[in-house]
């Protein structure tokens, strides 16, 4: 069964510094996708970045990068140059592409607080 | 390009009533999935529709149902509401090919009193 683990309930980072949010996953499907979403207090889930299990390079989207270590089953999100507007809940999610069409499994989330 | 639209944004219902929530996906997207978010259980998958067919279903009782129309718009229905159904209900749309990202709406916050 697919499972996502985010071990950091809360994280603090100083403005302009980099921060890494941890995510480990478990799946027996060799074909899967990993996603990170940001959820501000307004409630909307904002897509940040995607990594496919067969992608050779780590995904990057602006200040976001995904540190994908397949053998360790980890998909950590790195946010560079943190901004006050980055304060939000961050969710790691996975979708198994062969066995669970259309279903994403989410971790419990990490609340990031950026300090001025 | 318009995003995912969920209506209504807020809803207050009484125990025992039923409720229908609506989701309009991004134009061209054929997959719509629904999630329930509560402080205690986190984000839980309800069901997913692709081209009017339910492809996958989460572990929710039969009181939770959904459907998708030919224009890809989707509705979910909860009958005989319970206090525990109070949650943020999120809808996500995607092209339907699973290696692409899903885009979420702002959600419907349902309160059952």
JSON list of C-alpha atoms in Angstrom, two decimals:
[
{"chain": "A", "resi": 1, "resn": "UNK", "atom": "CA", "xyz": [0.00, 0.00, 0.00]},
{"chain": "A", "resi": 2, "resn": "UNK", "atom": "CA", "xyz": [1.20, 3.48, -0.74]},
{"chain": "A", "resi": 3, "resn": "UNK", "atom": "CA", "xyz": [2.29, 5.59, 2.22]},
{"chain": "A", "resi": 4, "resn": "UNK", "atom": "CA", "xyz": [3.78, 9.02, 2.69]},
{"chain": "A", "resi": 5, "resn": "UNK", "atom": "CA", "xyz": [5.61, 10.08, 5.85]},
{"chain": "A", "resi": 6, "resn": "UNK", "atom": "CA", "xyz": [6.43, 13.65, 6.81]},
{"chain": "A", "resi": 7, "resn": "UNK", "atom": "CA", "xyz": [8.24, 13.57, 10.12]},
{"chain": "A", "resi": 8, "resn": "UNK", "atom": "CA", "xyz": [8.42, 17.31, 10.77]},
{"chain": "A", "resi": 9, "resn": "UNK", "atom": "CA", "xyz": [5.12, 18.68, 12.11]},
{"chain": "A", "resi": 10, "resn": "UNK", "atom": "CA", "xyz": [6.58, 22.18, 12.24]},
{"chain": "A", "resi": 11, "resn": "UNK", "atom": "CA", "xyz": [9.66, 23.96, 10.95]},
{"chain": "A", "resi": 12, "resn": "UNK", "atom": "CA", "xyz": [11.08, 27.45, 11.42]},
{"chain": "A", "resi": 13, "resn": "UNK", "atom": "CA", "xyz": [13.41, 29.24, 9.03]},
{"chain": "A", "resi": 14, "resn": "UNK", "atom": "CA", "xyz": [14.89, 32.69, 8.91]},
{"chain": "A", "resi": 15, "resn": "UNK", "atom": "CA", "xyz": [13.89, 34.86, 5.98]},
{"chain": "A", "resi": 16, "resn": "UNK", "atom": "CA", "xyz": [16.29, 34.52, 3.00]},
{"chain": "A", "resi": 17, "resn": "UNK", "atom": "CA", "xyz": [17.68, 31.21, 4.24]},
{"chain": "A", "resi": 18, "resn": "UNK", "atom": "CA", "xyz": [17.11, 27.80, 2.65]},
{"chain": "A", "resi": 19, "resn": "UNK", "atom": "CA", "xyz": [14.99, 25.09, 4.27]},
{"chain": "A", "resi": 20, "resn": "UNK", "atom": "CA", "xyz": [14.48, 21.38, 3.60]},
{"chain": "A", "resi": 21, "resn": "UNK", "atom": "CA", "xyz": [11.16, 19.67, 4.27]},
{"chain": "A", "resi": 22, "resn": "UNK", "atom": "CA", "xyz": [11.43, 15.90, 4.60]},
{"chain": "A", "resi": 23, "resn": "UNK", "atom": "CA", "xyz": [9.29, 13.30, 2.87]},
{"chain": "A", "resi": 24, "resn": "UNK", "atom": "CA", "xyz": [9.69, 9.55, 2.65]},
{"chain": "A", "resi": 25, "resn": "UNK", "atom": "CA", "xyz": [7.40, 7.22, 0.80]},
{"chain": "A", "resi": 26, "resn": "UNK", "atom": "CA", "xyz": [6.63, 3.57, 0.40]},
{"chain": "A", "resi": 27, "resn": "UNK", "atom": "CA", "xyz": [5.25, 1.83, -2.65]},
{"chain": "A", "resi": 28, "resn": "UNK", "atom": "CA", "xyz": [5.60, -1.42, -4.53]},
{"chain": "A", "resi": 29, "resn": "UNK", "atom": "CA", "xyz": [4.62, 0.16, -7.83]},
{"chain": "A", "resi": 30, "resn": "UNK", "atom": "CA", "xyz": [7.74, 0.89, -9.92]},
{"chain": "A", "resi": 31, "resn": "UNK", "atom": "CA", "xyz": [5.94, 3.72, -11.67]},
{"chain": "A", "resi": 32, "resn": "UNK", "atom": "CA", "xyz": [4.84, 6.61, -9.49]},
{"chain": "A", "resi": 33, "resn": "UNK", "atom": "CA", "xyz": [4.80, 10.36, -9.22]},
{"chain": "A", "resi": 34, "resn": "UNK", "atom": "CA", "xyz": [5.71, 12.52, -6.27]},
{"chain": "A", "resi": 35, "resn": "UNK", "atom": "CA", "xyz": [4.21, 15.96, -5.67]},
{"chain": "A", "resi": 36, "resn": "UNK", "atom": "CA", "xyz": [4.56, 18.82, -3.26]},
{"chain": "A", "resi": 37, "resn": "UNK", "atom": "CA", "xyz": [1.73, 21.20, -2.47]},
{"chain": "A", "resi": 38, "resn": "UNK", "atom": "CA", "xyz": [1.53, 24.37, -0.40]},
{"chain": "A", "resi": 39, "resn": "UNK", "atom": "CA", "xyz": [-1.58, 25.16, 1.59]},
{"chain": "A", "resi": 40, "resn": "UNK", "atom": "CA", "xyz": [-1.82, 28.69, 3.01]},
{"chain": "A", "resi": 41, "resn": "UNK", "atom": "CA", "xyz": [-4.32, 29.52, 5.71]},
{"chain": "A", "resi": 42, "resn": "UNK", "atom": "CA", "xyz": [-6.92, 30.28, 3.01]},
{"chain": "A", "resi": 43, "resn": "UNK", "atom": "CA", "xyz": [-7.17, 26.54, 2.38]},
{"chain": "A", "resi": 44, "resn": "UNK", "atom": "CA", "xyz": [-6.32, 26.32, -1.31]},
{"chain": "A", "resi": 45, "resn": "UNK", "atom": "CA", "xyz": [-3.79, 23.65, -2.28]},
{"chain": "A", "resi": 46, "resn": "UNK", "atom": "CA", "xyz": [-1.14, 25.10, -4.56]},
{"chain": "A", "resi": 47, "resn": "UNK", "atom": "CA", "xyz": [0.92, 22.76, -6.74]},
{"chain": "A", "resi": 48, "resn": "UNK", "atom": "CA", "xyz": [4.65, 23.36, -6.35]},
{"chain": "A", "resi": 49, "resn": "UNK", "atom": "CA", "xyz": [6.67, 20.62, -8.00]},
{"chain": "A", "resi": 50, "resn": "UNK", "atom": "CA", "xyz": [6.49, 17.14, -9.52]},
{"chain": "A", "resi": 51, "resn": "UNK", "atom": "CA", "xyz": [9.00, 14.27, -9.76]},
{"chain": "A", "resi": 52, "resn": "UNK", "atom": "CA", "xyz": [8.42, 11.10, -11.73]},
{"chain": "A", "resi": 53, "resn": "UNK", "atom": "CA", "xyz": [9.94, 7.83, -10.57]},
{"chain": "A", "resi": 54, "resn": "UNK", "atom": "CA", "xyz": [11.81, 7.42, -13.85]},
{"chain": "A", "resi": 55, "resn": "UNK", "atom": "CA", "xyz": [13.09, 10.98, -14.03]},
{"chain": "A", "resi": 56, "resn": "UNK", "atom": "CA", "xyz": [16.87, 11.00, -14.01]},
{"chain": "A", "resi": 57, "resn": "UNK", "atom": "CA", "xyz": [17.28, 14.54, -12.74]},
{"chain": "A", "resi": 58, "resn": "UNK", "atom": "CA", "xyz": [15.88, 16.26, -9.70]},
{"chain": "A", "resi": 59, "resn": "UNK", "atom": "CA", "xyz": [12.94, 18.53, -10.46]},
{"chain": "A", "resi": 60, "resn": "UNK", "atom": "CA", "xyz": [13.28, 22.27, -10.01]},
{"chain": "A", "resi": 61, "resn": "UNK", "atom": "CA", "xyz": [10.71, 25.06, -10.21]},
{"chain": "A", "resi": 62, "resn": "UNK", "atom": "CA", "xyz": [12.06, 28.49, -9.40]},
{"chain": "A", "resi": 63, "resn": "UNK", "atom": "CA", "xyz": [13.00, 28.56, -5.71]},
{"chain": "A", "resi": 64, "resn": "UNK", "atom": "CA", "xyz": [11.71, 25.01, -5.23]},
{"chain": "A", "resi": 65, "resn": "UNK", "atom": "CA", "xyz": [13.73, 21.89, -5.87]},
{"chain": "A", "resi": 66, "resn": "UNK", "atom": "CA", "xyz": [13.04, 18.28, -5.07]},
{"chain": "A", "resi": 67, "resn": "UNK", "atom": "CA", "xyz": [15.89, 16.18, -3.70]},
{"chain": "A", "resi": 68, "resn": "UNK", "atom": "CA", "xyz": [14.88, 12.76, -5.04]},
{"chain": "A", "resi": 69, "resn": "UNK", "atom": "CA", "xyz": [16.77, 9.78, -3.62]},
{"chain": "A", "resi": 70, "resn": "UNK", "atom": "CA", "xyz": [15.06, 6.77, -5.09]},
{"chain": "A", "resi": 71, "resn": "UNK", "atom": "CA", "xyz": [17.01, 4.08, -3.26]},
{"chain": "A", "resi": 72, "resn": "UNK", "atom": "CA", "xyz": [16.20, 5.72, 0.06]},
{"chain": "A", "resi": 73, "resn": "UNK", "atom": "CA", "xyz": [12.63, 6.43, -1.01]},
{"chain": "A", "resi": 74, "resn": "UNK", "atom": "CA", "xyz": [12.87, 10.07, -0.08]},
{"chain": "A", "resi": 75, "resn": "UNK", "atom": "CA", "xyz": [11.62, 13.17, -1.88]},
{"chain": "A", "resi": 76, "resn": "UNK", "atom": "CA", "xyz": [12.61, 16.18, 0.17]},
{"chain": "A", "resi": 77, "resn": "UNK", "atom": "CA", "xyz": [11.52, 19.67, -0.82]},
{"chain": "A", "resi": 78, "resn": "UNK", "atom": "CA", "xyz": [14.16, 22.39, -0.71]},
{"chain": "A", "resi": 79, "resn": "UNK", "atom": "CA", "xyz": [13.02, 26.01, -0.65]},
{"chain": "A", "resi": 80, "resn": "UNK", "atom": "CA", "xyz": [15.82, 28.47, -1.29]},
{"chain": "A", "resi": 81, "resn": "UNK", "atom": "CA", "xyz": [15.84, 32.10, -0.17]},
{"chain": "A", "resi": 82, "resn": "UNK", "atom": "CA", "xyz": [12.75, 31.79, 2.04]},
{"chain": "A", "resi": 83, "resn": "UNK", "atom": "CA", "xyz": [10.21, 34.59, 1.97]},
{"chain": "A", "resi": 84, "resn": "UNK", "atom": "CA", "xyz": [7.58, 35.56, 4.53]},
{"chain": "A", "resi": 85, "resn": "UNK", "atom": "CA", "xyz": [4.91, 34.45, 2.06]},
{"chain": "A", "resi": 86, "resn": "UNK", "atom": "CA", "xyz": [6.29, 30.91, 2.20]},
{"chain": "A", "resi": 87, "resn": "UNK", "atom": "CA", "xyz": [4.75, 30.47, 5.65]},
{"chain": "A", "resi": 88, "resn": "UNK", "atom": "CA", "xyz": [2.14, 27.75, 5.11]},
{"chain": "A", "resi": 89, "resn": "UNK", "atom": "CA", "xyz": [1.46, 24.04, 5.45]},
{"chain": "A", "resi": 90, "resn": "UNK", "atom": "CA", "xyz": [3.37, 21.87, 2.96]},
{"chain": "A", "resi": 91, "resn": "UNK", "atom": "CA", "xyz": [2.17, 18.47, 1.82]},
{"chain": "A", "resi": 92, "resn": "UNK", "atom": "CA", "xyz": [4.05, 15.70, 0.09]},
{"chain": "A", "resi": 93, "resn": "UNK", "atom": "CA", "xyz": [1.91, 13.41, -2.05]},
{"chain": "A", "resi": 94, "resn": "UNK", "atom": "CA", "xyz": [2.34, 10.33, -4.21]},
{"chain": "A", "resi": 95, "resn": "UNK", "atom": "CA", "xyz": [0.38, 8.78, -7.00]},
{"chain": "A", "resi": 96, "resn": "UNK", "atom": "CA", "xyz": [0.94, 5.18, -8.08]},
{"chain": "A", "resi": 97, "resn": "UNK", "atom": "CA", "xyz": [0.58, 5.11, -11.83]},
{"chain": "A", "resi": 98, "resn": "UNK", "atom": "CA", "xyz": [-0.11, 1.40, -12.38]},
{"chain": "A", "resi": 99, "resn": "UNK", "atom": "CA", "xyz": [-2.13, 0.31, -9.39]},
{"chain": "A", "resi": 100, "resn": "UNK", "atom": "CA", "xyz": [-4.12, 3.26, -8.10]},
{"chain": "A", "resi": 101, "resn": "UNK", "atom": "CA", "xyz": [-5.35, 5.36, -10.97]},
{"chain": "A", "resi": 102, "resn": "UNK", "atom": "CA", "xyz": [-6.39, 8.84, -10.03]},
{"chain": "A", "resi": 103, "resn": "UNK", "atom": "CA", "xyz": [-5.63, 8.56, -6.33]},
{"chain": "A", "resi": 104, "resn": "UNK", "atom": "CA", "xyz": [-3.05, 10.67, -4.53]},
{"chain": "A", "resi": 105, "resn": "UNK", "atom": "CA", "xyz": [-1.95, 9.81, -1.01]},
{"chain": "A", "resi": 106, "resn": "UNK", "atom": "CA", "xyz": [-0.87, 12.72, 1.15]},
{"chain": "A", "resi": 107, "resn": "UNK", "atom": "CA", "xyz": [1.42, 12.99, 4.14]},
{"chain": "A", "resi": 108, "resn": "UNK", "atom": "CA", "xyz": [0.33, 14.72, 7.34]},
{"chain": "A", "resi": 109, "resn": "UNK", "atom": "CA", "xyz": [2.01, 17.94, 6.31]},
{"chain": "A", "resi": 110, "resn": "UNK", "atom": "CA", "xyz": [4.69, 20.24, 7.70]},
{"chain": "A", "resi": 111, "resn": "UNK", "atom": "CA", "xyz": [3.87, 23.73, 8.94]},
{"chain": "A", "resi": 112, "resn": "UNK", "atom": "CA", "xyz": [6.60, 26.11, 7.84]},
{"chain": "A", "resi": 113, "resn": "UNK", "atom": "CA", "xyz": [7.02, 29.45, 9.58]},
{"chain": "A", "resi": 114, "resn": "UNK", "atom": "CA", "xyz": [9.37, 32.01, 8.07]},
{"chain": "A", "resi": 115, "resn": "UNK", "atom": "CA", "xyz": [10.76, 34.48, 10.58]},
{"chain": "A", "resi": 116, "resn": "UNK", "atom": "CA", "xyz": [11.63, 38.06, 9.57]},
{"chain": "B", "resi": 1, "resn": "UNK", "atom": "CA", "xyz": [-7.19, 30.13, -18.14]},
{"chain": "B", "resi": 2, "resn": "UNK", "atom": "CA", "xyz": [-9.71, 29.67, -15.34]},
{"chain": "B", "resi": 3, "resn": "UNK", "atom": "CA", "xyz": [-8.73, 27.47, -12.43]},
{"chain": "B", "resi": 4, "resn": "UNK", "atom": "CA", "xyz": [-10.72, 24.85, -10.60]},
{"chain": "B", "resi": 5, "resn": "UNK", "atom": "CA", "xyz": [-13.96, 26.28, -9.23]},
{"chain": "B", "resi": 6, "resn": "UNK", "atom": "CA", "xyz": [-15.73, 24.82, -6.24]},
{"chain": "B", "resi": 7, "resn": "UNK", "atom": "CA", "xyz": [-19.12, 25.94, -5.06]},
{"chain": "B", "resi": 8, "resn": "UNK", "atom": "CA", "xyz": [-20.27, 26.82, -2.56]},
{"chain": "B", "resi": 9, "resn": "UNK", "atom": "CA", "xyz": [-17.24, 28.01, -0.57]},
{"chain": "B", "resi": 10, "resn": "UNK", "atom": "CA", "xyz": [-18.95, 27.67, 2.79]},
{"chain": "B", "resi": 11, "resn": "UNK", "atom": "CA", "xyz": [-21.89, 25.62, 3.91]},
{"chain": "B", "resi": 12, "resn": "UNK", "atom": "CA", "xyz": [-23.66, 25.00, 7.20]},
{"chain": "B", "resi": 13, "resn": "UNK", "atom": "CA", "xyz": [-25.97, 22.02, 7.43]},
{"chain": "B", "resi": 14, "resn": "UNK", "atom": "CA", "xyz": [-27.86, 20.20, 10.15]},
{"chain": "B", "resi": 15, "resn": "UNK", "atom": "CA", "xyz": [-27.30, 16.56, 11.10]},
{"chain": "B", "resi": 16, "resn": "UNK", "atom": "CA", "xyz": [-29.40, 14.25, 8.98]},
{"chain": "B", "resi": 17, "resn": "UNK", "atom": "CA", "xyz": [-29.57, 16.58, 6.00]},
{"chain": "B", "resi": 18, "resn": "UNK", "atom": "CA", "xyz": [-27.88, 15.96, 2.69]},
{"chain": "B", "resi": 19, "resn": "UNK", "atom": "CA", "xyz": [-25.54, 18.19, 0.75]},
{"chain": "B", "resi": 20, "resn": "UNK", "atom": "CA", "xyz": [-24.27, 18.50, -2.80]},
{"chain": "B", "resi": 21, "resn": "UNK", "atom": "CA", "xyz": [-20.94, 20.08, -3.62]},
{"chain": "B", "resi": 22, "resn": "UNK", "atom": "CA", "xyz": [-19.90, 21.12, -7.10]},
{"chain": "B", "resi": 23, "resn": "UNK", "atom": "CA", "xyz": [-16.54, 21.21, -8.87]},
{"chain": "B", "resi": 24, "resn": "UNK", "atom": "CA", "xyz": [-15.78, 22.67, -12.29]},
{"chain": "B", "resi": 25, "resn": "UNK", "atom": "CA", "xyz": [-12.35, 21.52, -13.51]},
{"chain": "B", "resi": 26, "resn": "UNK", "atom": "CA", "xyz": [-9.89, 23.40, -15.64]},
{"chain": "B", "resi": 27, "resn": "UNK", "atom": "CA", "xyz": [-10.98, 23.46, -19.26]},
{"chain": "B", "resi": 28, "resn": "UNK", "atom": "CA", "xyz": [-9.69, 20.37, -21.05]},
{"chain": "B", "resi": 29, "resn": "UNK", "atom": "CA", "xyz": [-9.14, 18.38, -17.87]},
{"chain": "B", "resi": 30, "resn": "UNK", "atom": "CA", "xyz": [-11.03, 15.12, -17.80]},
{"chain": "B", "resi": 31, "resn": "UNK", "atom": "CA", "xyz": [-10.15, 13.83, -14.35]},
{"chain": "B", "resi": 32, "resn": "UNK", "atom": "CA", "xyz": [-11.71, 15.11, -11.15]},
{"chain": "B", "resi": 33, "resn": "UNK", "atom": "CA", "xyz": [-10.82, 13.77, -7.74]},
{"chain": "B", "resi": 34, "resn": "UNK", "atom": "CA", "xyz": [-12.25, 14.63, -4.34]},
{"chain": "B", "resi": 35, "resn": "UNK", "atom": "CA", "xyz": [-10.57, 14.79, -0.94]},
{"chain": "B", "resi": 36, "resn": "UNK", "atom": "CA", "xyz": [-11.76, 15.36, 2.60]},
{"chain": "B", "resi": 37, "resn": "UNK", "atom": "CA", "xyz": [-9.47, 17.31, 4.90]},
{"chain": "B", "resi": 38, "resn": "UNK", "atom": "CA", "xyz": [-9.92, 17.31, 8.67]},
{"chain": "B", "resi": 39, "resn": "UNK", "atom": "CA", "xyz": [-7.50, 18.24, 11.46]},
{"chain": "B", "resi": 40, "resn": "UNK", "atom": "CA", "xyz": [-7.58, 14.72, 12.83]},
{"chain": "B", "resi": 41, "resn": "UNK", "atom": "CA", "xyz": [-7.43, 12.61, 9.68]},
{"chain": "B", "resi": 42, "resn": "UNK", "atom": "CA", "xyz": [-5.56, 14.90, 7.31]},
{"chain": "B", "resi": 43, "resn": "UNK", "atom": "CA", "xyz": [-6.25, 14.66, 3.59]},
{"chain": "B", "resi": 44, "resn": "UNK", "atom": "CA", "xyz": [-8.16, 11.56, 2.61]},
{"chain": "B", "resi": 45, "resn": "UNK", "atom": "CA", "xyz": [-9.06, 10.46, -0.88]},
{"chain": "B", "resi": 46, "resn": "UNK", "atom": "CA", "xyz": [-12.78, 10.12, -1.55]},
{"chain": "B", "resi": 47, "resn": "UNK", "atom": "CA", "xyz": [-13.06, 9.19, -5.23]},
{"chain": "B", "resi": 48, "resn": "UNK", "atom": "CA", "xyz": [-11.88, 10.03, -8.72]},
{"chain": "B", "resi": 49, "resn": "UNK", "atom": "CA", "xyz": [-13.78, 10.34, -11.96]},
{"chain": "B", "resi": 50, "resn": "UNK", "atom": "CA", "xyz": [-12.43, 10.23, -15.46]},
{"chain": "B", "resi": 51, "resn": "UNK", "atom": "CA", "xyz": [-14.67, 10.69, -18.48]},
{"chain": "B", "resi": 52, "resn": "UNK", "atom": "CA", "xyz": [-17.79, 10.19, -16.38]},
{"chain": "B", "resi": 53, "resn": "UNK", "atom": "CA", "xyz": [-16.56, 6.90, -14.88]},
{"chain": "B", "resi": 54, "resn": "UNK", "atom": "CA", "xyz": [-15.45, 6.37, -11.31]},
{"chain": "B", "resi": 55, "resn": "UNK", "atom": "CA", "xyz": [-11.92, 4.96, -11.53]},
{"chain": "B", "resi": 56, "resn": "UNK", "atom": "CA", "xyz": [-11.08, 4.77, -7.87]},
{"chain": "B", "resi": 57, "resn": "UNK", "atom": "CA", "xyz": [-12.76, 5.08, -4.49]},
{"chain": "B", "resi": 58, "resn": "UNK", "atom": "CA", "xyz": [-11.45, 5.65, -1.00]},
{"chain": "B", "resi": 59, "resn": "UNK", "atom": "CA", "xyz": [-12.61, 4.10, 2.25]},
{"chain": "B", "resi": 60, "resn": "UNK", "atom": "CA", "xyz": [-15.70, 6.13, 2.93]},
{"chain": "B", "resi": 61, "resn": "UNK", "atom": "CA", "xyz": [-19.23, 4.91, 3.69]},
{"chain": "B", "resi": 62, "resn": "UNK", "atom": "CA", "xyz": [-21.88, 4.74, 1.01]},
{"chain": "B", "resi": 63, "resn": "UNK", "atom": "CA", "xyz": [-23.33, 8.05, 2.23]},
{"chain": "B", "resi": 64, "resn": "UNK", "atom": "CA", "xyz": [-20.60, 9.67, 0.14]},
{"chain": "B", "resi": 65, "resn": "UNK", "atom": "CA", "xyz": [-21.24, 9.52, -3.57]},
{"chain": "B", "resi": 66, "resn": "UNK", "atom": "CA", "xyz": [-20.28, 11.42, -6.65]},
{"chain": "B", "resi": 67, "resn": "UNK", "atom": "CA", "xyz": [-20.74, 11.74, -10.35]},
{"chain": "B", "resi": 68, "resn": "UNK", "atom": "CA", "xyz": [-19.20, 13.43, -13.35]},
{"chain": "B", "resi": 69, "resn": "UNK", "atom": "CA", "xyz": [-21.00, 14.99, -16.25]},
{"chain": "B", "resi": 70, "resn": "UNK", "atom": "CA", "xyz": [-20.09, 14.97, -19.93]},
{"chain": "B", "resi": 71, "resn": "UNK", "atom": "CA", "xyz": [-18.53, 18.45, -19.58]},
{"chain": "B", "resi": 72, "resn": "UNK", "atom": "CA", "xyz": [-16.24, 17.04, -16.84]},
{"chain": "B", "resi": 73, "resn": "UNK", "atom": "CA", "xyz": [-17.95, 18.98, -14.07]},
{"chain": "B", "resi": 74, "resn": "UNK", "atom": "CA", "xyz": [-18.37, 16.86, -10.98]},
{"chain": "B", "resi": 75, "resn": "UNK", "atom": "CA", "xyz": [-20.62, 16.78, -7.98]},
{"chain": "B", "resi": 76, "resn": "UNK", "atom": "CA", "xyz": [-20.28, 14.96, -4.71]},
{"chain": "B", "resi": 77, "resn": "UNK", "atom": "CA", "xyz": [-23.18, 14.22, -2.42]},
{"chain": "B", "resi": 78, "resn": "UNK", "atom": "CA", "xyz": [-23.22, 13.38, 1.25]},
{"chain": "B", "resi": 79, "resn": "UNK", "atom": "CA", "xyz": [-26.48, 12.04, 2.63]},
{"chain": "B", "resi": 80, "resn": "UNK", "atom": "CA", "xyz": [-27.59, 11.77, 6.26]},
{"chain": "B", "resi": 81, "resn": "UNK", "atom": "CA", "xyz": [-24.94, 14.18, 7.44]},
{"chain": "B", "resi": 82, "resn": "UNK", "atom": "CA", "xyz": [-23.06, 13.48, 10.67]},
{"chain": "B", "resi": 83, "resn": "UNK", "atom": "CA", "xyz": [-21.11, 15.89, 12.84]},
{"chain": "B", "resi": 84, "resn": "UNK", "atom": "CA", "xyz": [-17.91, 14.12, 11.78]},
{"chain": "B", "resi": 85, "resn": "UNK", "atom": "CA", "xyz": [-18.52, 15.10, 8.16]},
{"chain": "B", "resi": 86, "resn": "UNK", "atom": "CA", "xyz": [-17.52, 18.65, 9.02]},
{"chain": "B", "resi": 87, "resn": "UNK", "atom": "CA", "xyz": [-14.43, 19.23, 6.92]},
{"chain": "B", "resi": 88, "resn": "UNK", "atom": "CA", "xyz": [-12.83, 21.05, 4.04]},
{"chain": "B", "resi": 89, "resn": "UNK", "atom": "CA", "xyz": [-13.73, 19.23, 0.83]},
{"chain": "B", "resi": 90, "resn": "UNK", "atom": "CA", "xyz": [-11.19, 19.72, -1.92]},
{"chain": "B", "resi": 91, "resn": "UNK", "atom": "CA", "xyz": [-11.57, 18.94, -5.57]},
{"chain": "B", "resi": 92, "resn": "UNK", "atom": "CA", "xyz": [-8.64, 18.49, -7.93]},
{"chain": "B", "resi": 93, "resn": "UNK", "atom": "CA", "xyz": [-8.58, 18.36, -11.69]},
{"chain": "B", "resi": 94, "resn": "UNK", "atom": "CA", "xyz": [-5.97, 16.95, -14.01]},
{"chain": "B", "resi": 95, "resn": "UNK", "atom": "CA", "xyz": [-5.61, 15.94, -17.61]},
{"chain": "B", "resi": 96, "resn": "UNK", "atom": "CA", "xyz": [-6.20, 12.38, -16.53]},
{"chain": "B", "resi": 97, "resn": "UNK", "atom": "CA", "xyz": [-2.77, 11.10, -17.31]},
{"chain": "B", "resi": 98, "resn": "UNK", "atom": "CA", "xyz": [-1.41, 10.20, -13.94]},
{"chain": "B", "resi": 99, "resn": "UNK", "atom": "CA", "xyz": [2.08, 11.56, -14.31]},
{"chain": "B", "resi": 100, "resn": "UNK", "atom": "CA", "xyz": [0.80, 15.09, -14.50]},
{"chain": "B", "resi": 101, "resn": "UNK", "atom": "CA", "xyz": [0.02, 17.37, -11.63]},
{"chain": "B", "resi": 102, "resn": "UNK", "atom": "CA", "xyz": [-3.42, 17.89, -10.18]},
{"chain": "B", "resi": 103, "resn": "UNK", "atom": "CA", "xyz": [-4.69, 21.41, -9.58]},
{"chain": "B", "resi": 104, "resn": "UNK", "atom": "CA", "xyz": [-6.92, 22.05, -6.62]},
{"chain": "B", "resi": 105, "resn": "UNK", "atom": "CA", "xyz": [-9.85, 24.35, -6.09]},
{"chain": "B", "resi": 106, "resn": "UNK", "atom": "CA", "xyz": [-10.23, 26.53, -3.01]},
{"chain": "B", "resi": 107, "resn": "UNK", "atom": "CA", "xyz": [-12.43, 23.95, -1.35]},
{"chain": "B", "resi": 108, "resn": "UNK", "atom": "CA", "xyz": [-15.84, 23.89, 0.26]},
{"chain": "B", "resi": 109, "resn": "UNK", "atom": "CA", "xyz": [-15.85, 24.21, 4.02]},
{"chain": "B", "resi": 110, "resn": "UNK", "atom": "CA", "xyz": [-18.77, 22.19, 5.33]},
{"chain": "B", "resi": 111, "resn": "UNK", "atom": "CA", "xyz": [-19.93, 22.58, 8.91]},
{"chain": "B", "resi": 112, "resn": "UNK", "atom": "CA", "xyz": [-22.49, 20.15, 10.28]},
{"chain": "B", "resi": 113, "resn": "UNK", "atom": "CA", "xyz": [-24.31, 21.31, 13.40]}
]
